[in-house]
Amino acid sequence: MKLIIHGGFFSESSQSDETKFAKQKSLKNIAEKSFEFLKNHSASETVVFAVTLLEDDPLFNAGIGSQIQRDGKIRMSASLMDSATQKFSGVINIQNVKNPVLVAKALMKEHDRVLGDTGAKQYAEQHGFEDFSTEISQRRSEYEAKVKSEGKGTVGCVALDRDGKLAAATSTGGKGFELPGRISDSATVAGNFANSFCAVSCTGVGEDIVSNGTAAKIVTRVTDGLSVQHAFQKTFIELKEIDGFAGAIAIDHLGNIHHQESHPTMVFASYDGNEFKIFD
């Protein structure tokens, strides 16, 4: 059993030592709680559990604390992919729900598993998800001051369970001040992908991740026989060719954990019950 989570890039918001230490503490706490959860749950259930905790922490740009778009509204995206079923589900640009990843989880049982905007919100309402504003005062202040982030904020989790099943979940609150209708990578296979060989969750500039096909490309290369390290290396070389900005976390079917970023610093934490690693 192994698990790795990410909380976007450190440069996404405040870069003070205080913020760094707070993110390290939060990621460690969430990784430990999620690993305990993993002991008695599947990888798919665990990645949703972990991402829900990340969405509930205003330190990260997902769920509570999501960025505000150019028209003053918050739109969020999230997805889930399970190696056991090879199903992908997600919501794109959903508004006024506390945990988009839980809506993505609910969609896993549907034939139409990726919903956007008002359709996603209507589905959430019909399935008991309460109307909830994820706006916090910091994001409103940034918006009013027109302090534009560079769009690197996402959270995600990849897990390997005791049965050898892999899963990945990813959630984002957007890049801030984007045009309404803009679609990120988080609810696409470029940003979140898993099969029986490897699972990957990405963060960074969504347009770059989609252009590179990052998550699906890494997983495909591991499936075709490359080690997870070499799959990352080749994919990030191609990302560099388009001057792309991204980070990714992964676990393969052998239990190898890997992470890489094109620019410093992706915030992450991994835990296998014995060894704990965290960004510095």
mmCIF file of N, CA and C in Angstrom, residues 214-271:
data_model
loop_
_atom_site.group_PDB
_atom_site.id
_atom_site.type_symbol
_atom_site.label_atom_id
_atom_site.label_comp_id
_atom_site.label_asym_id
_atom_site.label_seq_id
_atom_site.Cartn_x
_atom_site.Cartn_y
_atom_site.Cartn_z
ATOM 1 N N THR A 214 -0.050 14.865 -20.713
ATOM 2 C CA THR A 214 0.927 14.397 -19.733
ATOM 3 C C THR A 214 0.541 13.109 -19.015
ATOM 4 N N ALA A 215 -0.598 13.085 -18.326
ATOM 5 C CA ALA A 215 -0.935 11.910 -17.509
ATOM 6 C C ALA A 215 -1.121 10.661 -18.363
ATOM 7 N N ALA A 216 -1.925 10.774 -19.415
ATOM 8 C CA ALA A 216 -2.181 9.611 -20.270
ATOM 9 C C ALA A 216 -0.906 9.138 -20.956
ATOM 10 N N LYS A 217 -0.047 10.078 -21.310
ATOM 11 C CA LYS A 217 1.198 9.723 -21.988
ATOM 12 C C LYS A 217 2.126 8.939 -21.057
ATOM 13 N N ILE A 218 2.257 9.383 -19.813
ATOM 14 C CA ILE A 218 3.102 8.679 -18.846
ATOM 15 C C ILE A 218 2.569 7.267 -18.614
ATOM 16 N N VAL A 219 1.260 7.165 -18.377
ATOM 17 C CA VAL A 219 0.660 5.850 -18.109
ATOM 18 C C VAL A 219 0.824 4.919 -19.306
ATOM 19 N N THR A 220 0.623 5.436 -20.503
ATOM 20 C CA THR A 220 0.772 4.609 -21.713
ATOM 21 C C THR A 220 2.197 4.096 -21.849
ATOM 22 N N ARG A 221 3.158 4.936 -21.547
ATOM 23 C CA ARG A 221 4.556 4.523 -21.670
ATOM 24 C C ARG A 221 4.934 3.460 -20.640
ATOM 25 N N VAL A 222 4.393 3.582 -19.439
ATOM 26 C CA VAL A 222 4.633 2.534 -18.435
ATOM 27 C C VAL A 222 3.959 1.238 -18.878
ATOM 28 N N THR A 223 2.762 1.335 -19.416
ATOM 29 C CA THR A 223 2.041 0.160 -19.921
ATOM 30 C C THR A 223 2.827 -0.535 -21.031
ATOM 31 N N ASP A 224 3.513 0.251 -21.846
ATOM 32 C CA ASP A 224 4.278 -0.293 -22.968
ATOM 33 C C ASP A 224 5.668 -0.781 -22.567
ATOM 34 N N GLY A 225 5.994 -0.700 -21.259
ATOM 35 C CA GLY A 225 7.236 -1.311 -20.793
ATOM 36 C C GLY A 225 8.292 -0.399 -20.231
ATOM 37 N N LEU A 226 8.127 0.927 -20.370
ATOM 38 C CA LEU A 226 9.100 1.829 -19.771
ATOM 39 C C LEU A 226 8.935 1.848 -18.254
ATOM 40 N N SER A 227 10.016 2.077 -17.541
ATOM 41 C CA SER A 227 9.910 2.296 -16.106
ATOM 42 C C SER A 227 9.204 3.621 -15.878
ATOM 43 N N VAL A 228 8.619 3.795 -14.699
ATOM 44 C CA VAL A 228 7.917 5.050 -14.421
ATOM 45 C C VAL A 228 8.884 6.229 -14.475
ATOM 46 N N GLN A 229 10.129 6.011 -14.049
ATOM 47 C CA GLN A 229 11.119 7.090 -14.108
ATOM 48 C C GLN A 229 11.414 7.498 -15.549
ATOM 49 N N HIS A 230 11.586 6.510 -16.432
ATOM 50 C CA HIS A 230 11.876 6.824 -17.833
ATOM 51 C C HIS A 230 10.657 7.397 -18.544
ATOM 52 N N ALA A 231 9.472 6.947 -18.154
ATOM 53 C CA ALA A 231 8.246 7.496 -18.740
ATOM 54 C C ALA A 231 8.111 8.973 -18.394
ATOM 55 N N PHE A 232 8.414 9.320 -17.152
ATOM 56 C CA PHE A 232 8.410 10.725 -16.739
ATOM 57 C C PHE A 232 9.475 11.510 -17.497
ATOM 58 N N GLN A 233 10.676 10.961 -17.564
ATOM 59 C CA GLN A 233 11.779 11.667 -18.203
ATOM 60 C C GLN A 233 11.451 12.007 -19.653
ATOM 61 N N LYS A 234 10.951 11.032 -20.393
ATOM 62 C CA LYS A 234 10.641 11.255 -21.808
ATOM 63 C C LYS A 234 9.500 12.259 -21.964
ATOM 64 N N THR A 235 8.495 12.142 -21.125
ATOM 65 C CA THR A 235 7.334 13.025 -21.209
ATOM 66 C C THR A 235 7.700 14.460 -20.848
ATOM 67 N N PHE A 236 8.551 14.632 -19.855
ATOM 68 C CA PHE A 236 8.926 15.985 -19.446
ATOM 69 C C PHE A 236 9.928 16.613 -20.416
ATOM 70 N N ILE A 237 10.680 15.806 -21.140
ATOM 71 C CA ILE A 237 11.504 16.344 -22.221
ATOM 72 C C ILE A 237 10.606 16.941 -23.301
ATOM 73 N N GLU A 238 9.532 16.231 -23.626
ATOM 74 C CA GLU A 238 8.579 16.725 -24.619
ATOM 75 C C GLU A 238 7.828 17.955 -24.105
ATOM 76 N N LEU A 239 7.559 17.974 -22.806
ATOM 77 C CA LEU A 239 6.917 19.154 -22.211
ATOM 78 C C LEU A 239 7.821 20.375 -22.334
ATOM 79 N N LYS A 240 9.121 20.170 -22.135
ATOM 80 C CA LYS A 240 10.081 21.273 -22.232
ATOM 81 C C LYS A 240 10.120 21.852 -23.640
ATOM 82 N N GLU A 241 9.884 21.009 -24.639
ATOM 83 C CA GLU A 241 9.916 21.457 -26.033
ATOM 84 C C GLU A 241 8.832 22.486 -26.329
ATOM 85 N N ILE A 242 7.745 22.469 -25.549
ATOM 86 C CA ILE A 242 6.690 23.470 -25.715
ATOM 87 C C ILE A 242 6.721 24.499 -24.580
ATOM 88 N N ASP A 243 7.850 24.505 -23.839
ATOM 89 C CA ASP A 243 8.026 25.413 -22.708
ATOM 90 C C ASP A 243 6.880 25.253 -21.706
ATOM 91 N N GLY A 244 6.529 24.005 -21.464
ATOM 92 C CA GLY A 244 5.385 23.708 -20.610
ATOM 93 C C GLY A 244 5.691 23.793 -19.129
ATOM 94 N N PHE A 245 4.665 24.104 -18.360
ATOM 95 C CA PHE A 245 4.763 24.240 -16.910
ATOM 96 C C PHE A 245 3.857 23.190 -16.281
ATOM 97 N N ALA A 246 4.457 22.185 -15.648
ATOM 98 C CA ALA A 246 3.647 21.113 -15.064
ATOM 99 C C ALA A 246 4.429 20.357 -14.009
ATOM 100 N N GLY A 247 3.681 19.681 -13.161
ATOM 101 C CA GLY A 247 4.228 18.722 -12.222
ATOM 102 C C GLY A 247 3.303 17.527 -12.205
ATOM 103 N N ALA A 248 3.829 16.369 -11.793
ATOM 104 C CA ALA A 248 2.993 15.165 -11.772
ATOM 105 C C ALA A 248 3.459 14.230 -10.669
ATOM 106 N N ILE A 249 2.498 13.470 -10.138
ATOM 107 C CA ILE A 249 2.796 12.420 -9.167
ATOM 108 C C ILE A 249 2.288 11.102 -9.728
ATOM 109 N N ALA A 250 2.939 9.984 -9.344
ATOM 110 C CA ALA A 250 2.543 8.697 -9.896
ATOM 111 C C ALA A 250 2.940 7.560 -8.971
ATOM 112 N N ILE A 251 2.226 6.454 -9.109
ATOM 113 C CA ILE A 251 2.612 5.168 -8.539
ATOM 114 C C ILE A 251 2.391 4.123 -9.624
ATOM 115 N N ASP A 252 3.359 3.210 -9.792
ATOM 116 C CA ASP A 252 3.150 2.136 -10.762
ATOM 117 C C ASP A 252 2.708 0.856 -10.047
ATOM 118 N N HIS A 253 2.414 -0.186 -10.824
ATOM 119 C CA HIS A 253 1.866 -1.425 -10.259
ATOM 120 C C HIS A 253 2.868 -2.177 -9.398
ATOM 121 N N LEU A 254 4.148 -1.818 -9.519
ATOM 122 C CA LEU A 254 5.184 -2.434 -8.687
ATOM 123 C C LEU A 254 5.374 -1.688 -7.369
ATOM 124 N N GLY A 255 4.646 -0.587 -7.210
ATOM 125 C CA GLY A 255 4.752 0.199 -5.982
ATOM 126 C C GLY A 255 5.776 1.304 -6.024
ATOM 127 N N ASN A 256 6.352 1.560 -7.193
ATOM 128 C CA ASN A 256 7.309 2.661 -7.327
ATOM 129 C C ASN A 256 6.569 3.990 -7.323
ATOM 130 N N ILE A 257 6.979 4.882 -6.450
ATOM 131 C CA ILE A 257 6.412 6.228 -6.370
ATOM 132 C C ILE A 257 7.344 7.183 -7.093
ATOM 133 N N HIS A 258 6.777 8.059 -7.910
ATOM 134 C CA HIS A 258 7.615 9.020 -8.626
ATOM 135 C C HIS A 258 6.904 10.354 -8.727
ATOM 136 N N HIS A 259 7.674 11.414 -8.716
ATOM 137 C CA HIS A 259 7.137 12.757 -8.935
ATOM 138 C C HIS A 259 8.181 13.584 -9.670
ATOM 139 N N GLN A 260 7.710 14.554 -10.427
ATOM 140 C CA GLN A 260 8.616 15.420 -11.182
ATOM 141 C C GLN A 260 7.908 16.713 -11.508
ATOM 142 N N GLU A 261 8.683 17.790 -11.636
ATOM 143 C CA GLU A 261 8.122 19.071 -11.999
ATOM 144 C C GLU A 261 9.022 19.735 -13.027
ATOM 145 N N SER A 262 8.437 20.585 -13.860
ATOM 146 C CA SER A 262 9.216 21.288 -14.873
ATOM 147 C C SER A 262 9.847 22.557 -14.310
ATOM 148 N N HIS A 263 9.249 23.093 -13.257
ATOM 149 C CA HIS A 263 9.742 24.291 -12.589
ATOM 150 C C HIS A 263 9.567 24.074 -11.084
ATOM 151 N N PRO A 264 10.377 24.708 -10.256
ATOM 152 C CA PRO A 264 10.166 24.589 -8.818
ATOM 153 C C PRO A 264 8.936 25.389 -8.392
ATOM 154 N N THR A 265 8.213 24.987 -7.391
ATOM 155 C CA THR A 265 8.316 23.777 -6.601
ATOM 156 C C THR A 265 6.919 23.199 -6.443
ATOM 157 N N MET A 266 6.705 21.959 -6.871
ATOM 158 C CA MET A 266 5.436 21.297 -6.618
ATOM 159 C C MET A 266 5.411 20.853 -5.163
ATOM 160 N N VAL A 267 4.303 21.117 -4.483
ATOM 161 C CA VAL A 267 4.191 20.697 -3.088
ATOM 162 C C VAL A 267 3.540 19.318 -3.053
ATOM 163 N N PHE A 268 4.190 18.374 -2.385
ATOM 164 C CA PHE A 268 3.704 16.998 -2.382
ATOM 165 C C PHE A 268 4.085 16.317 -1.073
ATOM 166 N N ALA A 269 3.461 15.193 -0.813
ATOM 167 C CA ALA A 269 3.823 14.325 0.300
ATOM 168 C C ALA A 269 3.501 12.898 -0.085
ATOM 169 N N SER A 270 4.379 11.956 0.262
ATOM 170 C CA SER A 270 4.124 10.547 0.005
ATOM 171 C C SER A 270 4.351 9.756 1.292
ATOM 172 N N TYR A 271 3.637 8.621 1.390
ATOM 173 C CA TYR A 271 3.720 7.818 2.610
ATOM 174 C C TYR A 271 3.370 6.376 2.282
#
